Amino acid sequence: MSYRVCFVCTGNICRSPMAESVFRARVAEAGLDDRVEVDSAGTGGWHEGDGADPRTVSVLEKSGYETVHRARRFEPSWFARLDLVVALDSGHLKALRRLAPTQEDAAKVRLLRSYDPAAGDDLDVPDPYYGGLDGFEECLEMVEAASEGLLAAVREHVEGQAA
């Protein structure tokens, strides 16, 4: 049985597809891609069916990540099949916990930067959408920094399931 992780931001065209691409690469590098499923969604449906923002694609490709993506809206029914829902900022965290059908589902929602010990108290990944390319590069740095701790947590869970 796969461990399922979904990254969530606002429109699912900037931060969450970036986190999805980076984490999927980390999972593959760790040899866990047959045991961990990674996807993403948005709290809103404004961009459903769209590809990732071209600036997201540019920053990811420049850093060697794959970028196959179609935006979609997070549905509360997904909680039943997900093991971990990773919010990109505190607004997403609150929205997702409100959507959660049960307390157990609400407990599945975590902030991405909570997996980065160097993040301190600022656990939000800023929305780069209204800025320039430098905001997307900063976003990628934050996502990469948190992905190592997230991978360790997921690996611990996955390997615990196999034991």
CSV table of C-alpha atoms in Angstrom, one decimal:
chain,number,residue,atom,x,y,z
A,1,MET,CA,0.0,0.0,0.0
A,2,SER,CA,1.3,3.4,-1.0
A,3,TYR,CA,1.8,6.4,1.4
A,4,ARG,CA,0.0,9.3,-0.3
A,5,VAL,CA,1.1,12.9,0.0
A,6,CYS,CA,-0.7,16.0,-1.4
A,7,PHE,CA,0.7,19.5,-1.5
A,8,VAL,CA,-1.8,22.3,-1.4
A,9,CYS,CA,-1.5,26.0,-2.2
A,10,THR,CA,-4.1,28.5,-3.4
A,11,GLY,CA,-4.5,28.0,-7.2
A,12,ASN,CA,-2.2,24.9,-7.7
A,13,ILE,CA,-0.1,26.6,-10.3
A,14,CYS,CA,2.9,28.0,-8.3
A,15,ARG,CA,3.9,26.7,-4.9
A,16,SER,CA,2.2,23.3,-4.7
A,17,PRO,CA,3.2,22.0,-8.1
A,18,MET,CA,6.8,23.2,-7.3
A,19,ALA,CA,6.6,21.2,-4.0
A,20,GLU,CA,5.1,18.2,-5.8
A,21,SER,CA,7.9,18.2,-8.4
A,22,VAL,CA,10.7,18.6,-5.9
A,23,PHE,CA,9.3,16.0,-3.4
A,24,ARG,CA,8.6,13.5,-6.2
A,25,ALA,CA,12.3,13.8,-7.2
A,26,ARG,CA,13.4,13.3,-3.6
A,27,VAL,CA,11.2,10.2,-3.3
A,28,ALA,CA,12.6,8.7,-6.5
A,29,GLU,CA,16.2,9.5,-5.4
A,30,ALA,CA,15.5,7.6,-2.1
A,31,GLY,CA,14.1,4.6,-4.0
A,32,LEU,CA,10.7,5.0,-2.5
A,33,ASP,CA,8.7,5.9,-5.7
A,34,ASP,CA,7.0,2.5,-5.7
A,35,ARG,CA,5.8,3.1,-2.1
A,36,VAL,CA,5.0,6.9,-2.0
A,37,GLU,CA,2.5,8.7,-4.2
A,38,VAL,CA,2.9,12.5,-4.6
A,39,ASP,CA,0.4,15.0,-6.1
A,40,SER,CA,-0.9,18.5,-5.5
A,41,ALA,CA,-4.0,20.7,-5.6
A,42,GLY,CA,-5.3,24.1,-4.8
A,43,THR,CA,-7.8,25.4,-2.2
A,44,GLY,CA,-9.6,27.2,-5.0
A,45,GLY,CA,-10.6,26.1,-8.5
A,46,TRP,CA,-9.6,29.3,-10.5
A,47,HIS,CA,-6.9,27.5,-12.5
A,48,GLU,CA,-8.4,24.0,-12.8
A,49,GLY,CA,-7.0,22.3,-15.9
A,50,ASP,CA,-4.2,24.9,-16.4
A,51,GLY,CA,-0.5,24.0,-16.4
A,52,ALA,CA,1.9,25.3,-13.9
A,53,ASP,CA,2.8,29.0,-14.1
A,54,PRO,CA,5.6,29.5,-16.7
A,55,ARG,CA,7.8,31.0,-14.0
A,56,THR,CA,7.4,27.8,-11.9
A,57,VAL,CA,8.2,25.7,-14.9
A,58,SER,CA,11.3,27.8,-15.7
A,59,VAL,CA,12.7,27.7,-12.2
A,60,LEU,CA,12.0,23.9,-11.9
A,61,GLU,CA,13.5,23.0,-15.3
A,62,LYS,CA,16.6,25.2,-14.6
A,63,SER,CA,17.1,23.2,-11.5
A,64,GLY,CA,16.6,19.8,-13.2
A,65,TYR,CA,13.1,19.0,-12.1
A,66,GLU,CA,10.3,17.5,-14.2
A,67,THR,CA,7.2,19.7,-14.5
A,68,VAL,CA,4.2,17.7,-15.9
A,69,HIS,CA,1.2,19.3,-14.2
A,70,ARG,CA,-2.5,20.2,-14.5
A,71,ALA,CA,-4.1,22.3,-11.8
A,72,ARG,CA,-7.0,21.0,-9.8
A,73,ARG,CA,-9.0,21.9,-6.7
A,74,PHE,CA,-8.7,19.9,-3.4
A,75,GLU,CA,-11.8,18.0,-2.5
A,76,PRO,CA,-12.7,17.1,1.1
A,77,SER,CA,-13.4,13.5,0.0
A,78,TRP,CA,-9.7,13.1,-0.7
A,79,PHE,CA,-8.8,13.0,3.0
A,80,ALA,CA,-10.0,9.4,3.1
A,81,ARG,CA,-7.3,8.3,0.7
A,82,LEU,CA,-4.5,10.7,1.7
A,83,ASP,CA,-2.0,10.0,4.5
A,84,LEU,CA,-0.5,13.6,4.6
A,85,VAL,CA,-1.8,16.9,3.3
A,86,VAL,CA,1.0,19.5,3.1
A,87,ALA,CA,-0.1,23.1,3.2
A,88,LEU,CA,2.2,25.8,1.8
A,89,ASP,CA,1.1,28.6,4.2
A,90,SER,CA,-1.0,29.1,7.3
A,91,GLY,CA,-4.0,30.3,5.3
A,92,HIS,CA,-4.0,26.9,3.4
A,93,LEU,CA,-3.5,25.1,6.7
A,94,LYS,CA,-6.6,26.7,8.2
A,95,ALA,CA,-8.7,26.2,5.1
A,96,LEU,CA,-7.8,22.6,4.8
A,97,ARG,CA,-8.5,21.9,8.4
A,98,ARG,CA,-11.9,23.5,8.0
A,99,LEU,CA,-12.6,21.2,5.1
A,100,ALA,CA,-11.5,18.1,6.9
A,101,PRO,CA,-14.5,15.8,7.7
A,102,THR,CA,-13.0,14.5,10.9
A,103,GLN,CA,-10.5,15.5,13.5
A,104,GLU,CA,-8.3,12.6,12.3
A,105,ASP,CA,-8.4,14.1,8.8
A,106,ALA,CA,-7.6,17.6,10.2
A,107,ALA,CA,-4.5,16.1,11.9
A,108,LYS,CA,-3.2,15.0,8.5
A,109,VAL,CA,-2.6,18.6,7.5
A,110,ARG,CA,0.9,20.0,8.2
A,111,LEU,CA,2.8,23.1,7.0
A,112,LEU,CA,5.7,22.2,4.6
A,113,ARG,CA,8.2,24.4,6.4
A,114,SER,CA,7.5,22.7,9.7
A,115,TYR,CA,9.9,20.0,8.3
A,116,ASP,CA,12.7,22.6,7.9
A,117,PRO,CA,14.4,23.1,11.3
A,118,ALA,CA,16.1,26.2,10.0
A,119,ALA,CA,12.7,27.9,9.2
A,120,GLY,CA,12.3,29.1,12.7
A,121,ASP,CA,8.8,30.6,13.4
A,122,ASP,CA,8.1,31.7,9.8
A,123,LEU,CA,6.5,28.6,8.4
A,124,ASP,CA,4.8,30.2,5.4
A,125,VAL,CA,6.1,29.8,1.8
A,126,PRO,CA,5.3,33.3,0.4
A,127,ASP,CA,3.1,33.4,-2.8
A,128,PRO,CA,5.4,34.3,-5.7
A,129,TYR,CA,2.5,34.8,-8.2
A,130,TYR,CA,2.4,38.6,-8.2
A,131,GLY,CA,6.2,39.1,-8.2
A,132,GLY,CA,9.1,38.4,-10.3
A,133,LEU,CA,11.2,35.3,-11.0
A,134,ASP,CA,13.3,35.9,-7.8
A,135,GLY,CA,10.2,35.1,-5.7
A,136,PHE,CA,9.9,31.7,-7.5
A,137,GLU,CA,13.6,31.0,-6.9
A,138,GLU,CA,13.1,31.8,-3.2
A,139,CYS,CA,10.1,29.5,-3.1
A,140,LEU,CA,12.1,26.7,-4.6
A,141,GLU,CA,14.9,27.2,-2.0
A,142,MET,CA,12.3,26.9,0.8
A,143,VAL,CA,10.7,23.9,-0.8
A,144,GLU,CA,14.0,22.1,-1.2
A,145,ALA,CA,15.1,22.9,2.4
A,146,ALA,CA,11.9,21.5,3.8
A,147,SER,CA,11.8,18.4,1.5
A,148,GLU,CA,14.7,16.7,3.3
A,149,GLY,CA,12.9,16.7,6.6
A,150,LEU,CA,9.6,15.7,5.0
A,151,LEU,CA,11.3,12.8,3.2
A,152,ALA,CA,12.8,11.7,6.5
A,153,ALA,CA,9.3,11.7,8.1
A,154,VAL,CA,7.7,9.9,5.2
A,155,ARG,CA,10.5,7.4,5.0
A,156,GLU,CA,10.1,6.6,8.8
A,157,HIS,CA,6.4,6.0,8.3
A,158,VAL,CA,6.8,3.9,5.1
A,159,GLU,CA,9.6,1.8,6.6
A,160,GLY,CA,7.5,1.4,9.8
A,161,GLN,CA,4.6,0.0,7.7
A,162,ALA,CA,7.0,-2.5,6.1
A,163,ALA,CA,8.2,-3.8,9.4
